[in-house]
Short mmCIF file of N, CA and C in Angstrom, two decimals:
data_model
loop_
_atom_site.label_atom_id
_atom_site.label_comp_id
_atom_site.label_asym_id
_atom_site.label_seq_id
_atom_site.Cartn_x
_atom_site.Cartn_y
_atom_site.Cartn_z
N UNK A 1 0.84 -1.19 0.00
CA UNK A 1 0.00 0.00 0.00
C UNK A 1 0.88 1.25 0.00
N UNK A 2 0.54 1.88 -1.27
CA UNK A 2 1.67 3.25 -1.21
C UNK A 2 0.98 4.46 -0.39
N UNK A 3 1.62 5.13 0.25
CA UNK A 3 1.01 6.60 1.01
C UNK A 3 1.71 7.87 0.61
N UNK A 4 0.88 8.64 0.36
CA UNK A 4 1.62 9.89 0.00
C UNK A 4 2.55 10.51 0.53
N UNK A 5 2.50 10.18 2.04
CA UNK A 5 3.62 10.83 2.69
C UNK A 5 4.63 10.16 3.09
N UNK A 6 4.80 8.54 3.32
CA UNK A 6 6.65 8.19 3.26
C UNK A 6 6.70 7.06 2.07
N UNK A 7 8.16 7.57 1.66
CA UNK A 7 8.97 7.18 0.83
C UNK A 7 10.22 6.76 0.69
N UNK A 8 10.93 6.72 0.32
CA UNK A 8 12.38 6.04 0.57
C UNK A 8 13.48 7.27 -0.31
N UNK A 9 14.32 7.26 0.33
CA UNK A 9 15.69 8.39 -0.02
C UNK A 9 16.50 7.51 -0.92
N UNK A 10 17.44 8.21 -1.11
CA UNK A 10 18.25 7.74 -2.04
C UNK A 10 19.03 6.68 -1.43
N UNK A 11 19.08 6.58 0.33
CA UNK A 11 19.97 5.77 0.70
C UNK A 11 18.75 4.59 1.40
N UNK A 12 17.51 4.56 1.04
CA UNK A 12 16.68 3.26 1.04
C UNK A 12 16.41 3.65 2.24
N UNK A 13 16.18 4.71 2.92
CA UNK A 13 15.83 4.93 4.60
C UNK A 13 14.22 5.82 4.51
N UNK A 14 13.45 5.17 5.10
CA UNK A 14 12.25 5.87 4.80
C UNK A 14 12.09 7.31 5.67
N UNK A 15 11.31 7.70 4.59
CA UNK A 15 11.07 9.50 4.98
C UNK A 15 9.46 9.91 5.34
N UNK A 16 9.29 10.19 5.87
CA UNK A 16 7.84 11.64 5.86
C UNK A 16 7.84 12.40 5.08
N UNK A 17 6.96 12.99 4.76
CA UNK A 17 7.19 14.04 3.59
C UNK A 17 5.67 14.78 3.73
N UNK A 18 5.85 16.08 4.96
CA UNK A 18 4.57 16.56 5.03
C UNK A 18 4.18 17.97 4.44
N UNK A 19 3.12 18.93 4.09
CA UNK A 19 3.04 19.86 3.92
C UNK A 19 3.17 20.84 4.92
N UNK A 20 3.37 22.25 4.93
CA UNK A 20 3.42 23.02 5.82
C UNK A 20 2.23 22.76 6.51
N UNK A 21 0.92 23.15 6.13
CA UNK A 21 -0.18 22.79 6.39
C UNK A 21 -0.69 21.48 7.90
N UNK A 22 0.18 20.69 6.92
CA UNK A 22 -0.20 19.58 7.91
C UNK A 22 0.78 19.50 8.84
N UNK A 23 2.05 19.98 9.45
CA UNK A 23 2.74 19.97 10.06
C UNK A 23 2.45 20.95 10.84
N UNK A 24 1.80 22.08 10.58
CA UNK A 24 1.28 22.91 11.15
C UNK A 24 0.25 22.42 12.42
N UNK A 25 -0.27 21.71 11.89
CA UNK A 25 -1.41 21.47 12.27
C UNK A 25 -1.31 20.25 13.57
N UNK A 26 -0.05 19.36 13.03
CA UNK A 26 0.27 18.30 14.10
C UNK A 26 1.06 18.71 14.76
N UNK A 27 1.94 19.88 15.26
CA UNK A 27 2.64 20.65 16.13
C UNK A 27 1.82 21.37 16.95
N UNK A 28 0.74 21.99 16.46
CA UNK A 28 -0.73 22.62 16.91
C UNK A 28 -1.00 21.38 18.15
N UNK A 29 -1.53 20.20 17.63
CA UNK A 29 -1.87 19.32 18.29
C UNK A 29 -1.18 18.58 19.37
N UNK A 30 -0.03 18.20 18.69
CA UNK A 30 0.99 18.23 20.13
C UNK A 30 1.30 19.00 21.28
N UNK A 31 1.41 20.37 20.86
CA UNK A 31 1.73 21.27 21.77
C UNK A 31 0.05 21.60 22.77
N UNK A 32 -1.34 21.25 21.98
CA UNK A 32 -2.35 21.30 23.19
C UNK A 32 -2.62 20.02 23.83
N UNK A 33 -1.87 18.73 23.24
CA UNK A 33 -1.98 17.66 24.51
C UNK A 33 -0.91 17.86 25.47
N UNK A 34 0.70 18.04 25.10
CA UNK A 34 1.81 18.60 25.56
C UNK A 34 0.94 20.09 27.02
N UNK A 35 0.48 20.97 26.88
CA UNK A 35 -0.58 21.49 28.04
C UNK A 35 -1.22 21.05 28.66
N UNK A 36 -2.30 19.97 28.03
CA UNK A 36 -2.93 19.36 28.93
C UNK A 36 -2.87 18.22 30.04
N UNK A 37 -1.62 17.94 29.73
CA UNK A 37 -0.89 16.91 30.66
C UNK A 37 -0.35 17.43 31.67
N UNK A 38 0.43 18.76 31.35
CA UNK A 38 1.18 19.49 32.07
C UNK A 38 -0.12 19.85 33.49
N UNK A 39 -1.59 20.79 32.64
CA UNK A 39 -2.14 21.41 33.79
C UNK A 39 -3.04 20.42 34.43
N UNK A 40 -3.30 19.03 33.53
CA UNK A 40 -4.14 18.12 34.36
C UNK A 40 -2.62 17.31 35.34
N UNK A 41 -2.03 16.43 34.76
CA UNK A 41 -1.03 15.75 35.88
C UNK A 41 -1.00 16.70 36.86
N UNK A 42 0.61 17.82 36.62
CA UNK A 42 1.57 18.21 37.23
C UNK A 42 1.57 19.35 37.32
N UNK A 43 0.82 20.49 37.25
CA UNK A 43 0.53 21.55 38.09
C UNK A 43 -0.45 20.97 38.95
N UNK A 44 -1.24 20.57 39.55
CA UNK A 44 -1.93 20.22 40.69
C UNK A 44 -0.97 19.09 41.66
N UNK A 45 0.01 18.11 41.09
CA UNK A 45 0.52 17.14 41.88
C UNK A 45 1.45 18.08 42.13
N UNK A 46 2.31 18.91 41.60
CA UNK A 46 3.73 19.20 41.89
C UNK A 46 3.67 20.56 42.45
N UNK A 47 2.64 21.30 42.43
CA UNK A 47 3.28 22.70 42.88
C UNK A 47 2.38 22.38 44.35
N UNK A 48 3.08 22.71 45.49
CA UNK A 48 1.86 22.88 46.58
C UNK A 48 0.95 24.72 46.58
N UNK A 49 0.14 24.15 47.09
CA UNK A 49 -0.92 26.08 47.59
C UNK A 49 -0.82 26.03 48.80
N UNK A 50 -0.49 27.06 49.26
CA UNK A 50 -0.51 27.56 50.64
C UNK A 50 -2.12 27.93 51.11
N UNK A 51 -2.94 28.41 50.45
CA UNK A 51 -4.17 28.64 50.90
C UNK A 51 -5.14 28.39 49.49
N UNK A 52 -5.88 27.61 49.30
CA UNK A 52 -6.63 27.27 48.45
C UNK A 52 -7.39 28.51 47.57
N UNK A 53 -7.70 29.41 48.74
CA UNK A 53 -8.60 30.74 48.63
C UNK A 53 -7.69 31.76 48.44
N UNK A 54 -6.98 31.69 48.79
CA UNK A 54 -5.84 33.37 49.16
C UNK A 54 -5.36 33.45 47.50
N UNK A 55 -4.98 34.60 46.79
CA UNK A 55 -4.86 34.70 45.80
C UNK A 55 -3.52 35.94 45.69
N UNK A 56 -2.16 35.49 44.59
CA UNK A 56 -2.40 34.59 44.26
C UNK A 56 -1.61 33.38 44.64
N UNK A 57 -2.39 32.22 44.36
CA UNK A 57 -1.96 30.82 44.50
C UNK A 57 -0.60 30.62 43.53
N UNK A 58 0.11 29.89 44.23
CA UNK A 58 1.16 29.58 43.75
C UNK A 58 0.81 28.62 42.10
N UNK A 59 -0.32 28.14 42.13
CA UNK A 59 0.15 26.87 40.83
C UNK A 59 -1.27 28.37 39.86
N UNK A 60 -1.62 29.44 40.24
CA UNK A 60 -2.32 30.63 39.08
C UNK A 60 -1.52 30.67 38.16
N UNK A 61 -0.16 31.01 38.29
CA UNK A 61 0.45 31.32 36.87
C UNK A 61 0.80 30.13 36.31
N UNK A 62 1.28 29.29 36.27
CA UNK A 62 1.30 27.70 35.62
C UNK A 62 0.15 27.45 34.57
N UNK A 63 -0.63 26.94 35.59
CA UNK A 63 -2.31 26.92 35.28
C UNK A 63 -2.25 27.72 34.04
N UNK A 64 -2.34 29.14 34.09
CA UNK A 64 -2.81 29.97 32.88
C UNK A 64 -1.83 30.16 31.69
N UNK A 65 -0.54 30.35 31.86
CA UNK A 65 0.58 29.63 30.99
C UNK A 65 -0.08 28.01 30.28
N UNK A 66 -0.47 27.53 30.84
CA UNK A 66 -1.69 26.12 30.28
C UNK A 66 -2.69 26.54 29.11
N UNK A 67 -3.34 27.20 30.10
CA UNK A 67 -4.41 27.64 29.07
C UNK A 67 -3.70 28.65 28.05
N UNK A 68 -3.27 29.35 28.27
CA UNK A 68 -2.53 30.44 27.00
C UNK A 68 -2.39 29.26 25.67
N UNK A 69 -1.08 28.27 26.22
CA UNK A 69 -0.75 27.56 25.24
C UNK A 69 -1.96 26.57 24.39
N UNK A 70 -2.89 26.54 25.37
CA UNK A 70 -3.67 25.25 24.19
C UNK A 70 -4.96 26.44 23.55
N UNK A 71 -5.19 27.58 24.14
CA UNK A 71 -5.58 28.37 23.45
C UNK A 71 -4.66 28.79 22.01
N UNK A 72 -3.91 28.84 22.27
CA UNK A 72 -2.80 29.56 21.17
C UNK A 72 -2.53 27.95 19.99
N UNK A 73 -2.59 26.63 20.83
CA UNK A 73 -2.41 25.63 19.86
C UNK A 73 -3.62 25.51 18.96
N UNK A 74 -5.29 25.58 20.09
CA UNK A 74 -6.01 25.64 18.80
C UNK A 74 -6.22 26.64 17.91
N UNK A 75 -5.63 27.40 18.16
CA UNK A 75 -5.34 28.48 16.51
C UNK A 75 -4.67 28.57 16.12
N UNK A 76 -3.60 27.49 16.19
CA UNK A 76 -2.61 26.82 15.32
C UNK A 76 -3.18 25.95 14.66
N UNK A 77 -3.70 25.20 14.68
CA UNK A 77 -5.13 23.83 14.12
C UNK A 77 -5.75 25.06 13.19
N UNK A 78 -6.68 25.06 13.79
CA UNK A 78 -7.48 26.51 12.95
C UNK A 78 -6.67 26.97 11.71
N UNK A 79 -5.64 27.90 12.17
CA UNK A 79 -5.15 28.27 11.43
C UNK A 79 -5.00 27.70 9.61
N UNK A 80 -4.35 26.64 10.71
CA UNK A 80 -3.90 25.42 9.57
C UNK A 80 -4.91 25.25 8.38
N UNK A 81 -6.28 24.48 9.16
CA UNK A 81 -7.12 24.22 8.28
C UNK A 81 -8.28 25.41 7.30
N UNK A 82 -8.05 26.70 7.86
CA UNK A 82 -8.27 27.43 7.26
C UNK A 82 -7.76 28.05 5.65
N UNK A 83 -6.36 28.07 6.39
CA UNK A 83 -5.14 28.32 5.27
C UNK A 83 -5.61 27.07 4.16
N UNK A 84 -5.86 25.76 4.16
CA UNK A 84 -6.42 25.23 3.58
C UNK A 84 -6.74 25.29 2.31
N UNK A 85 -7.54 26.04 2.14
CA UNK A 85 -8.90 26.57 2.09
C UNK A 85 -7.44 27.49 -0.24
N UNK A 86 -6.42 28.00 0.47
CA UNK A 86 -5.74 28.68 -0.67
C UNK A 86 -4.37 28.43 -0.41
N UNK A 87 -3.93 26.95 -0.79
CA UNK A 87 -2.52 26.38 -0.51
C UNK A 87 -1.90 26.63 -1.54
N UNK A 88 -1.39 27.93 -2.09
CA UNK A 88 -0.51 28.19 -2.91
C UNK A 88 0.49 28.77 -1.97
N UNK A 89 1.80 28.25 -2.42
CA UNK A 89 2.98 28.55 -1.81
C UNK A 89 3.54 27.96 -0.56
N UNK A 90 2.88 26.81 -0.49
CA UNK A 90 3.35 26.61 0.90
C UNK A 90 4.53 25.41 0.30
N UNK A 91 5.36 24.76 1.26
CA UNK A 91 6.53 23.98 1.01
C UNK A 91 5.92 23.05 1.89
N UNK A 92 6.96 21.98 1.46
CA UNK A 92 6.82 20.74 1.74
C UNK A 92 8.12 20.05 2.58
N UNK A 93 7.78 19.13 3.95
CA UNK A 93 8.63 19.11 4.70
C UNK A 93 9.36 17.90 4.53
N UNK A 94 10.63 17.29 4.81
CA UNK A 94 10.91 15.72 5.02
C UNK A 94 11.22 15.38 5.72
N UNK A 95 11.55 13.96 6.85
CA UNK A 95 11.72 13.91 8.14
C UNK A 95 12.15 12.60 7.62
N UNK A 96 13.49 12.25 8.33
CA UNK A 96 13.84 10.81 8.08
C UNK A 96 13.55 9.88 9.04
N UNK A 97 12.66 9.18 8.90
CA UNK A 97 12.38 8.11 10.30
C UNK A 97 13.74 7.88 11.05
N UNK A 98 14.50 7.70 10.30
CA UNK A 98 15.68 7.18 10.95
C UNK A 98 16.22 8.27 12.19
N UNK A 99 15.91 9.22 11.74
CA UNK A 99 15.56 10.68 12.61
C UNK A 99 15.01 10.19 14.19
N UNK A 100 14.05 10.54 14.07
CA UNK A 100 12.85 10.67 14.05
C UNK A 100 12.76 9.54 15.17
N UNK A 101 13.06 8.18 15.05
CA UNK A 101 13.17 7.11 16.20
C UNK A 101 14.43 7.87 16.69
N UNK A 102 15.14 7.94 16.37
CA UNK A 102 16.66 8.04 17.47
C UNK A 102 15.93 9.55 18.89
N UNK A 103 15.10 10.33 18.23
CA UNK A 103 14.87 11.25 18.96
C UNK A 103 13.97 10.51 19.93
N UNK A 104 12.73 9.63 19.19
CA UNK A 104 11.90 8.95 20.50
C UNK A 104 12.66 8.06 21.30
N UNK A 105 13.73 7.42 21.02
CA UNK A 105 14.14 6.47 22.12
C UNK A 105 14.95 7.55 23.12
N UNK A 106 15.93 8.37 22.73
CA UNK A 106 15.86 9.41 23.76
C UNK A 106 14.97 9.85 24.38
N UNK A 107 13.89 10.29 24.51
CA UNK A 107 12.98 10.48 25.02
C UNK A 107 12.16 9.73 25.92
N UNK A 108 12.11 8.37 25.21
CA UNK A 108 11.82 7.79 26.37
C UNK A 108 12.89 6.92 27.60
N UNK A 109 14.38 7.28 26.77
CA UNK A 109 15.10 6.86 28.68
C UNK A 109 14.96 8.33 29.02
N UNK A 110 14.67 9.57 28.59
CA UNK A 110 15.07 10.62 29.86
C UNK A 110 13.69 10.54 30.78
N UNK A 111 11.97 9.68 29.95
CA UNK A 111 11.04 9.57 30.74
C UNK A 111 11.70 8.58 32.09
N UNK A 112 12.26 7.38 31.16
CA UNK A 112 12.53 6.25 31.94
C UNK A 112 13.17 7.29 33.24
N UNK A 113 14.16 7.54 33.09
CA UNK A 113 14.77 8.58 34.22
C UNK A 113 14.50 9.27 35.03
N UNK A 114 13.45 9.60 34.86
CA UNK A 114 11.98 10.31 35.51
C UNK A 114 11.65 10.09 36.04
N UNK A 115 10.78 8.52 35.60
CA UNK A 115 10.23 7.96 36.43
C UNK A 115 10.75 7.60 37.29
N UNK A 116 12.59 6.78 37.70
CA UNK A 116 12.86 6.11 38.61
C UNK A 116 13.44 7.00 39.54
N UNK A 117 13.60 8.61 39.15
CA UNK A 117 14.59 9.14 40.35
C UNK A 117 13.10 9.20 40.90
N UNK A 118 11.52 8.95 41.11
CA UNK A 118 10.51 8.96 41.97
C UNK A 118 11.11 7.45 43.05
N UNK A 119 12.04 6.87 42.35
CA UNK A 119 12.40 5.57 43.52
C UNK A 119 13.58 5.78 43.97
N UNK A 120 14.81 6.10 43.36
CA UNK A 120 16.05 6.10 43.28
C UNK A 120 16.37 7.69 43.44
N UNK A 121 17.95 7.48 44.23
CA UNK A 121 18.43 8.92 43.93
C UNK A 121 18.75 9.49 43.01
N UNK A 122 19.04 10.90 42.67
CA UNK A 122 19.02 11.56 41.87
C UNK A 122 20.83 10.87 41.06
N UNK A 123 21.83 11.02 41.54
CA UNK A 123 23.07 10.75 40.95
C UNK A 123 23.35 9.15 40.36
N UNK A 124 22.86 8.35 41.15
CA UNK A 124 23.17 7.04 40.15
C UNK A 124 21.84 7.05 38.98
N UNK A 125 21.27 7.52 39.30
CA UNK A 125 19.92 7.60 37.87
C UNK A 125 20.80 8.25 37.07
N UNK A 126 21.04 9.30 37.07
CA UNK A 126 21.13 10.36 36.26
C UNK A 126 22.85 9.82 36.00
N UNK A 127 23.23 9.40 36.59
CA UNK A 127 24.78 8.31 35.61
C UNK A 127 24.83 7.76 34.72
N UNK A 128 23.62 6.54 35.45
CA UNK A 128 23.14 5.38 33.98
C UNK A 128 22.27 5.77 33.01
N UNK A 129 21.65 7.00 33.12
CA UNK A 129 20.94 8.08 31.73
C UNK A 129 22.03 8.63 31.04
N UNK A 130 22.96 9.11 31.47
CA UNK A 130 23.72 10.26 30.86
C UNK A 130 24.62 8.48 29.96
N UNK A 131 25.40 7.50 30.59
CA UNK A 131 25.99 6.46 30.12
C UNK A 131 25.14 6.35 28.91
N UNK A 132 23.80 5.78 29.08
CA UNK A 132 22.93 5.19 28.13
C UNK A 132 22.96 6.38 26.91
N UNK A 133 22.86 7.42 27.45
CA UNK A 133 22.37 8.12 25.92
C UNK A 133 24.19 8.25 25.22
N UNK A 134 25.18 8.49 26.10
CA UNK A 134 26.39 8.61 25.34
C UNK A 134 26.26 7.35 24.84
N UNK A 135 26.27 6.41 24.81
CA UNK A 135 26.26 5.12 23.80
C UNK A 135 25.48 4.99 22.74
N UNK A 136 24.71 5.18 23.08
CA UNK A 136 23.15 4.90 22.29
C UNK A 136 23.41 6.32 20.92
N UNK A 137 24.22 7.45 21.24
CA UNK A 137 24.44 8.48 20.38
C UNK A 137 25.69 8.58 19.88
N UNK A 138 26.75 6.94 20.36
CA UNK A 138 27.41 6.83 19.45
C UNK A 138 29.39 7.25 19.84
N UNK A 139 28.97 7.19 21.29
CA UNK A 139 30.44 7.57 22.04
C UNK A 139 31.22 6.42 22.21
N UNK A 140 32.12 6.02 22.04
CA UNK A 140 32.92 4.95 22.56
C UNK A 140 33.73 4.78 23.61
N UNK A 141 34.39 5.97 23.54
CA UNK A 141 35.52 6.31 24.70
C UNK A 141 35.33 6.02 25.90
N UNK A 142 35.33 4.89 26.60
CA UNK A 142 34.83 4.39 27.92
C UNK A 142 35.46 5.66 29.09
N UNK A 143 36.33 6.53 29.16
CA UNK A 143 37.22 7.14 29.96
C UNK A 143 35.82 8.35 30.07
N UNK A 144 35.77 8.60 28.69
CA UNK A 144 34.49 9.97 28.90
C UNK A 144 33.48 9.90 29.11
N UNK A 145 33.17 8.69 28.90
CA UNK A 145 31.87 8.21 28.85
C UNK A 145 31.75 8.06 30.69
N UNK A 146 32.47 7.50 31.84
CA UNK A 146 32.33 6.61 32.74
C UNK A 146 32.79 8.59 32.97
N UNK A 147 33.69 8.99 33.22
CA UNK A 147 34.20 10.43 33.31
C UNK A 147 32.45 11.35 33.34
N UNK A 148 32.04 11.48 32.05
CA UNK A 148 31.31 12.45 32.02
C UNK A 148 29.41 11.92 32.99
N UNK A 149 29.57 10.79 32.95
CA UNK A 149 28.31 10.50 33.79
C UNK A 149 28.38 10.54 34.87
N UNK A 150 29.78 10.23 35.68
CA UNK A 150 29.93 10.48 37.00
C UNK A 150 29.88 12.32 37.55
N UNK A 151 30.82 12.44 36.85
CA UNK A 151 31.33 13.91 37.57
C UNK A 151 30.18 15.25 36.75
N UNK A 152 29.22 15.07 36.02
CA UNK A 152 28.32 15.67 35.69
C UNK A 152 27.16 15.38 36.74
N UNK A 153 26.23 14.30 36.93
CA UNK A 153 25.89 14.26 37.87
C UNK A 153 25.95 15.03 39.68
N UNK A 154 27.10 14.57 39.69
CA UNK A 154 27.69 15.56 40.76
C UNK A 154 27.79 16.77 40.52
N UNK A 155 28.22 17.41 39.95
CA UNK A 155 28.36 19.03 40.20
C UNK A 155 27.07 19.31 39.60
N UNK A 156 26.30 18.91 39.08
CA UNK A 156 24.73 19.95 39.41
C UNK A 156 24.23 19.55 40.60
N UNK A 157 24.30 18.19 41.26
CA UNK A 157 23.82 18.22 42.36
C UNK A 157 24.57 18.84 43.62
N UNK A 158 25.83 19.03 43.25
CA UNK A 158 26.85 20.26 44.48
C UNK A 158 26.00 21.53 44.40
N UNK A 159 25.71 21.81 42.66
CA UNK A 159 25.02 23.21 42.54
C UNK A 159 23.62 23.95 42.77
N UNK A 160 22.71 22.96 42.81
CA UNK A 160 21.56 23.15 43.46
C UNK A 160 21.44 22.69 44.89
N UNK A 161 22.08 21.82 45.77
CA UNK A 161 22.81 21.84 47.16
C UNK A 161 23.41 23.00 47.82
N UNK A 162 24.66 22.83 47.15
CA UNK A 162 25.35 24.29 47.72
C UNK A 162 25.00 25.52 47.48
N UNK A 163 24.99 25.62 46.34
CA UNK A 163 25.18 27.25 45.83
C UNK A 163 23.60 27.91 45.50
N UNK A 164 22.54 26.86 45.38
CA UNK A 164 21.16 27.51 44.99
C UNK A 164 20.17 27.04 46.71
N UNK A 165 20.84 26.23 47.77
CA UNK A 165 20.48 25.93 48.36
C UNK A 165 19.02 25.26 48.12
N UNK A 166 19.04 24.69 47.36
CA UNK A 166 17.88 23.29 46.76
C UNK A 166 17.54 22.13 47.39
N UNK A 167 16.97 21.43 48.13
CA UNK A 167 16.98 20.35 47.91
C UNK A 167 16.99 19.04 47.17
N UNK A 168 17.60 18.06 46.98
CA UNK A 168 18.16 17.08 45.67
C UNK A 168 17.75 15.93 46.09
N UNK A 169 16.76 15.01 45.57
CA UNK A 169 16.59 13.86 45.72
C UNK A 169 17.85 12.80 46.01
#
């Protein structure tokens, strides 16, 4: 079954191939589920309120930074499908899957990472993340690699400790 939008490159690696239009439109859409996760999860779990009533509440500006954005995404949608309507001039985009996965599997160890400093401390998580993605993006050098996950780790957590007086998982 052929589809209009992937195809194969010259080096046999399949591509996307979207219009402005429609890219428009699925960035639109991402960016108002990308909000709504944010103000349904984690502005209510993560910020505390000091007084439910007293105004203003600490998680008001979050919250409406929320709404701004999925207001502003659906008239990115809108937009999109309006423009529609007289698609002269618009360009056409390409995206190489091969892309395209390497960015989602990043993404999901920095979730993975996420999730476990909720079990684990912050410095051996954030070792075996920083290890995993230098490999996975193609580092070999075991010295920098074992070097840069250790002693990175550490000095942001010296720096939000010491110097920003933070607390650090």
């Amino acid at each position: 079954m052929k589809s209009k939008h992937l195809s194969r490159n010259e080096h046999n690696e399949l591509v996307l191939t979207l219009s402005e239009l429609e890219g428009e439109a699925i960035i639109g859409g991402v960016f108002f589920i990308a909000a709504l996760v944010v103000r349904v999860f984690f502005v209510n779990n993560q910020i505390r309120t000091m007084n439910p009533d007293a105004f203003p509440n600490p998680r008001t500006l979050p919250a409406l930074y929320c709404y701004i954005l999925m207001v502003m995404a659906v008239g990115m949608v809108a937009s999109a499908f309006h423009r529609r309507k007289r698609a002269y001039g618009l360009k056409s985009y390409a995206f190489n899957l091969t892309g395209l996965g390497r960015i989602a599997v990043v993404l999901l160890v920095v979730l993975g990472a996420t999730v476990a400093m909720y079990y684990l401390p912050y410095i051996p998580v954030n070792a075996v993340m920083l290890a995993i993605l230098m490999i996975f993006l193609g580092q070999r050098n075991k010295l920098v690699i074992v070097g840069v996950s250790i002693v990175m780790p550490i000095l942001v957590w010296c720096l939000f400790t010491y110097g920003l007086k933070l607390y650090m998982p």
